[in-house]
XYZ file of N, CA and C in Angstrom:
456
model
N 101.955 102.964 241.648
C 101.489 104.338 241.763
C 100.074 104.333 242.324
N 99.833 105.159 243.312
C 98.502 105.305 243.883
C 97.789 106.435 243.156
N 96.588 106.146 242.691
C 95.801 107.139 241.966
C 94.832 107.822 242.923
N 94.841 109.154 242.920
C 93.856 109.877 243.737
C 92.618 110.139 242.888
N 91.624 110.768 243.476
C 90.355 110.979 242.768
C 90.534 111.863 241.533
N 91.448 112.826 241.576
C 91.684 113.685 240.419
C 92.314 112.891 239.280
N 93.281 112.030 239.597
C 93.882 111.163 238.577
C 92.804 110.303 237.924
N 91.932 109.747 238.742
C 90.863 108.890 238.230
C 89.922 109.665 237.317
N 89.612 110.903 237.680
C 88.743 111.738 236.832
C 89.429 112.050 235.507
N 90.711 112.363 235.562
C 91.475 112.631 234.338
C 91.453 111.403 233.440
N 91.707 110.250 234.020
C 91.723 109.016 233.233
C 90.354 108.741 232.609
N 89.284 108.954 233.369
C 87.943 108.752 232.814
C 87.705 109.705 231.642
N 88.017 110.978 231.827
C 87.790 111.966 230.777
C 88.624 111.654 229.530
N 89.861 111.259 229.702
C 90.705 110.925 228.551
C 90.251 109.649 227.853
N 89.729 108.696 228.632
C 89.232 107.465 228.015
C 87.976 107.698 227.196
N 87.184 108.674 227.584
C 85.962 108.948 226.830
C 86.220 109.876 225.653
N 87.271 110.717 225.747
C 87.643 111.586 224.622
C 89.078 112.069 224.828
N 90.009 111.378 224.213
C 91.420 111.718 224.423
C 91.859 112.966 223.657
N 90.959 113.517 222.844
C 91.308 114.735 222.111
C 91.019 116.005 222.907
N 90.468 115.855 224.097
C 90.223 117.042 224.926
C 91.549 117.715 225.246
N 91.557 119.015 225.165
C 92.779 119.766 225.476
C 92.945 119.859 226.991
N 94.164 120.191 227.408
C 94.391 120.367 228.846
C 93.538 121.511 229.385
N 93.277 122.499 228.544
C 92.414 123.601 228.980
C 90.990 123.102 229.232
N 90.451 122.305 228.309
C 89.107 121.748 228.497
C 89.050 120.869 229.746
N 90.077 120.064 229.943
C 90.118 119.211 231.128
C 90.219 120.040 232.401
N 91.024 121.089 232.368
C 91.201 121.929 233.556
C 89.887 122.582 233.974
N 89.070 122.982 233.002
C 87.773 123.580 233.321
C 86.841 122.568 233.988
N 86.865 121.323 233.531
C 86.011 120.284 234.116
C 86.486 119.877 235.516
N 87.779 120.012 235.767
C 88.354 119.538 237.024
C 88.629 120.648 238.036
N 88.412 121.891 237.621
C 88.727 123.050 238.475
C 90.192 123.049 238.907
N 91.061 122.767 237.952
C 92.505 122.803 238.168
C 93.127 123.708 237.119
N 94.360 124.122 237.353
C 95.060 124.916 236.353
C 95.461 124.021 235.186
N 95.678 124.631 234.042
C 96.126 123.902 232.857
C 97.454 123.200 233.156
N 98.340 123.889 233.845
C 99.649 123.324 234.183
C 99.507 122.098 235.081
N 98.630 122.174 236.066
C 98.426 121.039 236.985
C 97.906 119.817 236.228
N 96.974 120.043 235.325
C 96.425 118.934 234.528
C 97.516 118.352 233.630
N 98.262 119.214 232.986
C 99.347 118.779 232.100
C 100.358 117.919 232.876
N 100.769 118.389 234.033
C 101.752 117.661 234.837
C 101.212 116.302 235.297
N 99.940 116.259 235.676
C 99.340 114.988 236.096
C 99.287 113.997 234.928
N 98.907 114.482 233.756
C 98.849 113.605 232.578
C 100.241 113.083 232.243
N 101.238 113.947 232.272
C 102.620 113.521 231.989
C 103.078 112.467 232.998
N 102.709 112.629 234.263
C 103.081 111.651 235.287
C 102.392 110.312 235.015
N 101.109 110.352 234.647
C 100.376 109.123 234.331
C 101.005 108.414 233.121
N 101.490 109.188 232.168
C 102.170 108.607 231.001
C 103.522 108.005 231.409
N 104.309 108.745 232.181
C 105.628 108.260 232.624
C 105.522 106.977 233.436
N 104.503 106.912 234.285
C 104.309 105.752 235.155
C 103.693 104.565 234.411
N 103.297 104.775 233.159
C 102.740 103.685 232.367
C 101.264 103.429 232.605
N 100.608 104.297 233.393
C 99.166 104.149 233.602
C 98.451 104.442 232.286
N 98.865 105.503 231.608
C 98.392 105.776 230.247
C 99.401 105.116 229.324
N 98.923 104.128 228.602
C 99.792 103.326 227.748
C 99.996 103.966 226.379
N 98.905 104.422 225.760
C 98.989 105.052 224.446
C 97.659 105.716 224.109
N 97.665 106.500 223.057
C 96.462 107.154 222.550
C 96.201 106.607 221.151
N 94.938 106.297 220.855
C 94.599 105.735 219.551
C 93.301 106.344 219.027
N 93.096 106.183 217.724
C 91.809 106.525 217.112
C 91.034 105.225 216.937
N 89.784 105.193 217.341
C 88.951 104.010 217.183
C 88.184 104.128 215.867
N 88.290 103.102 215.058
C 87.724 103.105 213.716
C 86.351 102.443 213.722
N 85.418 102.997 212.946
C 84.131 102.361 212.722
C 84.386 101.209 211.752
N 84.357 99.973 212.260
C 84.708 98.811 211.446
C 83.827 98.676 210.213
N 82.543 98.933 210.350
C 81.634 98.785 209.214
C 81.995 99.737 208.086
N 82.311 100.975 208.429
C 82.662 101.953 207.403
C 84.012 101.650 206.766
N 84.843 100.886 207.468
C 86.150 100.492 206.937
C 86.076 99.101 206.284
N 84.865 98.615 206.078
C 84.613 97.300 205.491
C 85.284 96.170 206.262
N 85.198 96.262 207.572
C 85.694 95.214 208.462
C 84.654 94.932 209.545
N 83.391 94.872 209.130
C 82.286 94.724 210.070
C 81.932 93.291 210.428
N 82.570 92.318 209.795
C 82.305 90.914 210.088
C 83.260 90.471 211.198
N 82.696 90.186 212.369
C 83.511 89.865 213.542
C 83.378 88.383 213.870
N 84.529 87.747 214.053
C 84.583 86.319 214.347
C 85.384 86.115 215.633
N 84.863 85.258 216.499
C 85.610 84.821 217.668
C 86.022 83.381 217.370
N 87.310 83.182 217.233
C 87.824 81.871 216.868
C 88.496 81.240 218.084
N 87.955 80.106 218.512
C 88.527 79.339 219.613
C 89.502 78.352 218.995
N 90.682 78.266 219.567
C 91.738 77.513 218.923
C 92.465 76.614 219.916
N 92.729 75.367 219.495
C 93.504 74.431 220.300
C 94.813 74.151 219.586
N 95.874 74.065 220.356
C 97.158 73.640 219.802
C 97.270 72.121 219.947
N 98.163 71.529 219.168
C 98.310 70.071 219.246
C 99.015 69.637 220.528
N 99.847 70.516 221.079
C 100.510 70.262 222.356
C 100.656 71.569 223.109
N 100.859 71.475 224.417
C 100.968 72.670 225.248
C 102.405 72.944 225.678
N 103.350 72.652 224.833
C 104.741 72.901 225.191
C 105.055 74.384 225.036
N 106.044 74.827 225.765
C 106.452 76.228 225.688
C 106.849 76.588 224.256
N 107.533 75.671 223.588
C 107.965 75.906 222.205
C 106.768 76.136 221.281
N 105.730 75.316 221.402
C 104.550 75.452 220.545
C 103.800 76.748 220.845
N 103.654 77.063 222.139
C 102.970 78.302 222.531
C 103.713 79.515 221.992
N 105.010 79.536 222.186
C 105.830 80.664 221.753
C 105.777 80.839 220.240
N 105.885 79.733 219.521
C 105.861 79.786 218.048
C 104.506 80.291 217.560
N 103.427 79.745 218.105
C 102.093 80.185 217.693
C 101.908 81.678 217.970
N 102.250 82.120 219.174
C 102.052 83.524 219.544
C 102.874 84.457 218.670
N 104.087 84.065 218.331
C 104.922 84.927 217.482
C 104.360 85.031 216.058
N 103.644 84.005 215.614
C 103.054 84.031 214.279
C 101.709 84.752 214.248
N 100.878 84.525 215.268
C 99.522 85.092 215.255
C 99.542 86.618 215.392
N 100.525 87.162 216.090
C 100.578 88.624 216.249
C 100.838 89.331 214.914
N 101.312 88.610 213.929
C 101.591 89.189 212.610
C 100.350 89.267 211.718
N 99.271 88.599 212.101
C 98.063 88.570 211.282
C 97.234 89.824 211.520
N 97.143 90.674 210.507
C 96.466 91.968 210.678
C 94.964 91.841 210.920
N 94.378 90.738 210.522
C 92.946 90.529 210.744
C 92.629 90.225 212.210
N 93.618 89.775 212.952
C 93.428 89.421 214.360
C 93.618 90.675 215.214
N 92.523 91.139 215.823
C 92.587 92.314 216.693
C 93.031 91.938 218.095
N 92.614 90.771 218.550
C 92.937 90.337 219.905
C 93.245 88.846 219.887
N 94.172 88.461 220.739
C 94.491 87.046 220.920
C 94.710 86.840 222.410
N 93.911 85.972 223.009
C 93.972 85.734 224.445
C 94.292 84.264 224.723
N 95.307 84.032 225.521
C 95.632 82.683 225.989
C 94.689 82.431 227.156
N 93.876 81.375 227.066
C 92.813 81.160 228.050
C 92.865 79.763 228.644
N 92.141 79.590 229.723
C 91.987 78.260 230.318
C 90.697 77.647 229.783
N 90.508 76.368 230.029
C 89.276 75.710 229.601
C 89.504 74.788 228.421
N 88.475 74.633 227.616
C 88.512 73.687 226.499
C 89.444 74.102 225.368
N 89.694 75.390 225.245
C 90.547 75.893 224.164
C 91.778 76.571 224.754
N 92.786 76.739 223.923
C 94.026 77.382 224.366
C 94.012 78.882 224.119
N 93.374 79.303 223.024
C 93.351 80.713 222.650
C 91.974 81.096 222.135
N 91.641 82.361 222.341
C 90.462 82.949 221.698
C 90.969 84.155 220.914
N 90.624 84.191 219.635
C 91.029 85.284 218.757
C 89.804 86.099 218.362
N 89.959 87.406 218.328
C 88.922 88.279 217.780
C 89.434 88.724 216.423
N 88.688 88.356 215.396
C 89.105 88.577 214.015
C 88.083 89.463 213.326
N 88.551 90.454 212.562
C 87.634 91.290 211.783
C 88.028 91.233 210.309
N 87.025 91.004 209.489
C 87.197 90.946 208.039
C 85.962 91.563 207.383
N 85.958 91.596 206.058
C 84.840 92.211 205.338
C 83.557 91.380 205.437
N 83.665 90.071 205.201
C 82.475 89.225 205.141
C 82.863 87.757 205.312
N 81.888 86.860 205.170
C 82.128 85.428 205.346
C 83.159 84.908 204.348
N 83.078 85.367 203.137
C 84.034 84.937 202.112
C 85.464 85.341 202.501
N 85.617 86.545 202.998
C 86.935 87.018 203.429
C 87.429 86.209 204.628
N 86.504 85.822 205.520
C 86.905 85.001 206.658
C 87.371 83.625 206.198
N 86.642 83.036 205.253
C 87.056 81.727 204.729
C 88.451 81.823 204.123
N 88.697 82.857 203.364
C 90.010 83.060 202.751
C 91.090 83.210 203.825
N 90.800 83.986 204.848
C 91.733 84.167 205.965
C 92.012 82.837 206.659
N 90.963 82.089 206.928
C 91.090 80.817 207.628
C 91.944 79.830 206.832
N 91.658 79.719 205.539
C 92.332 78.738 204.689
C 93.770 79.133 204.355
N 93.989 80.411 204.079
C 95.323 80.809 203.601
C 96.256 81.333 204.684
N 95.709 81.723 205.822
C 96.566 82.294 206.857
C 96.503 81.531 208.177
N 95.329 81.488 208.796
C 95.246 80.956 210.157
C 95.631 79.481 210.225
N 95.018 78.659 209.386
C 95.278 77.217 209.483
C 96.642 76.825 208.928
N 97.375 77.772 208.373
C 98.734 77.469 207.928
C 99.752 77.669 209.055
N 99.316 78.254 210.172
C 100.215 78.410 211.313
C 100.544 77.040 211.893
N 101.748 76.918 212.387
C 102.190 75.636 212.936
C 101.522 75.335 214.270
N 101.347 74.057 214.538
C 100.930 73.525 215.840
C 99.449 73.708 216.160
N 98.608 74.101 215.182
C 97.170 74.226 215.444
C 96.527 72.855 215.334
N 95.797 72.469 216.383
C 95.093 71.197 216.376
C 93.686 71.330 215.833
N 92.958 72.359 216.300
C 91.583 72.566 215.831
C 91.156 74.010 216.073
N 90.121 74.412 215.333
C 89.529 75.743 215.498
C 88.016 75.599 215.582
N 87.402 76.555 216.231
C 85.935 76.630 216.318
C 85.572 78.101 216.191
N 84.803 78.443 215.166
C 84.474 79.840 214.888
C 83.056 80.179 215.325
N 82.919 81.342 215.941
C 81.628 81.883 216.331
C 81.518 83.273 215.718
N 80.378 83.560 215.088
C 80.209 84.824 214.371
C 79.313 85.770 215.154
N 79.721 87.026 215.222
C 78.945 88.033 215.944
C 77.657 88.339 215.187
N 76.544 88.310 215.907
C 75.250 88.695 215.326
C 75.055 90.194 215.497
N 75.240 90.682 216.720
C 75.181 92.119 216.968
C 76.051 92.439 218.169
N 76.499 93.668 218.219
C 77.356 94.108 219.305
C 76.493 94.808 220.352
N 76.379 94.210 221.515
C 75.545 94.745 222.586
C 76.301 95.814 223.368
N 77.575 95.561 223.639
C 78.399 96.527 224.364
C 79.823 96.425 223.858
N 80.411 97.568 223.621
C 81.827 97.626 223.253
C 82.366 98.916 223.826
N 83.338 98.805 224.705
C 83.919 99.995 225.299
C 85.417 99.792 225.466
N 86.124 100.869 225.538
C 87.547 100.821 225.855
C 87.816 101.475 227.211
N 86.738 101.916 227.875
C 86.870 102.600 229.162
C 87.025 101.577 230.284
N 88.145 101.678 231.021
C 88.382 100.829 232.184
C 87.956 101.627 233.414
N 87.045 101.062 234.198
C 86.558 101.728 235.405
C 87.651 101.679 236.478
N 88.080 102.843 236.934
C 89.149 102.904 237.929
C 88.604 103.502 239.230
């Protein structure tokens, strides 16, 4: 799907505040409410808009301790990769899991309450997964930039 400038503006506005009504969007875009509605529905049908979510303040939800865990598997076979990925997606503390190149096989973004909670997670959940060779944890000191807006 080719996105025109109006589609791009709609996507930017929805990424910054998805609760805006079609009427509010139409006023910003100088389009009719119906035109905006139809464009949004098309973007949803085409899969450009994947889903709508509420972003939670992690600190207020007692999940302000952020860990980036670099992880190596013992082997790089398809079976080991598939098994690990099917298990890691079930861990609610893991917000993101990326298969990467370089010294490690995966980088996980993990959120928990504090260091004690991370130790408990590491000992009782993460290191019990099959095929893990080693882990290396890095703890966030402060968040310099965090956005969900994709520049289109």
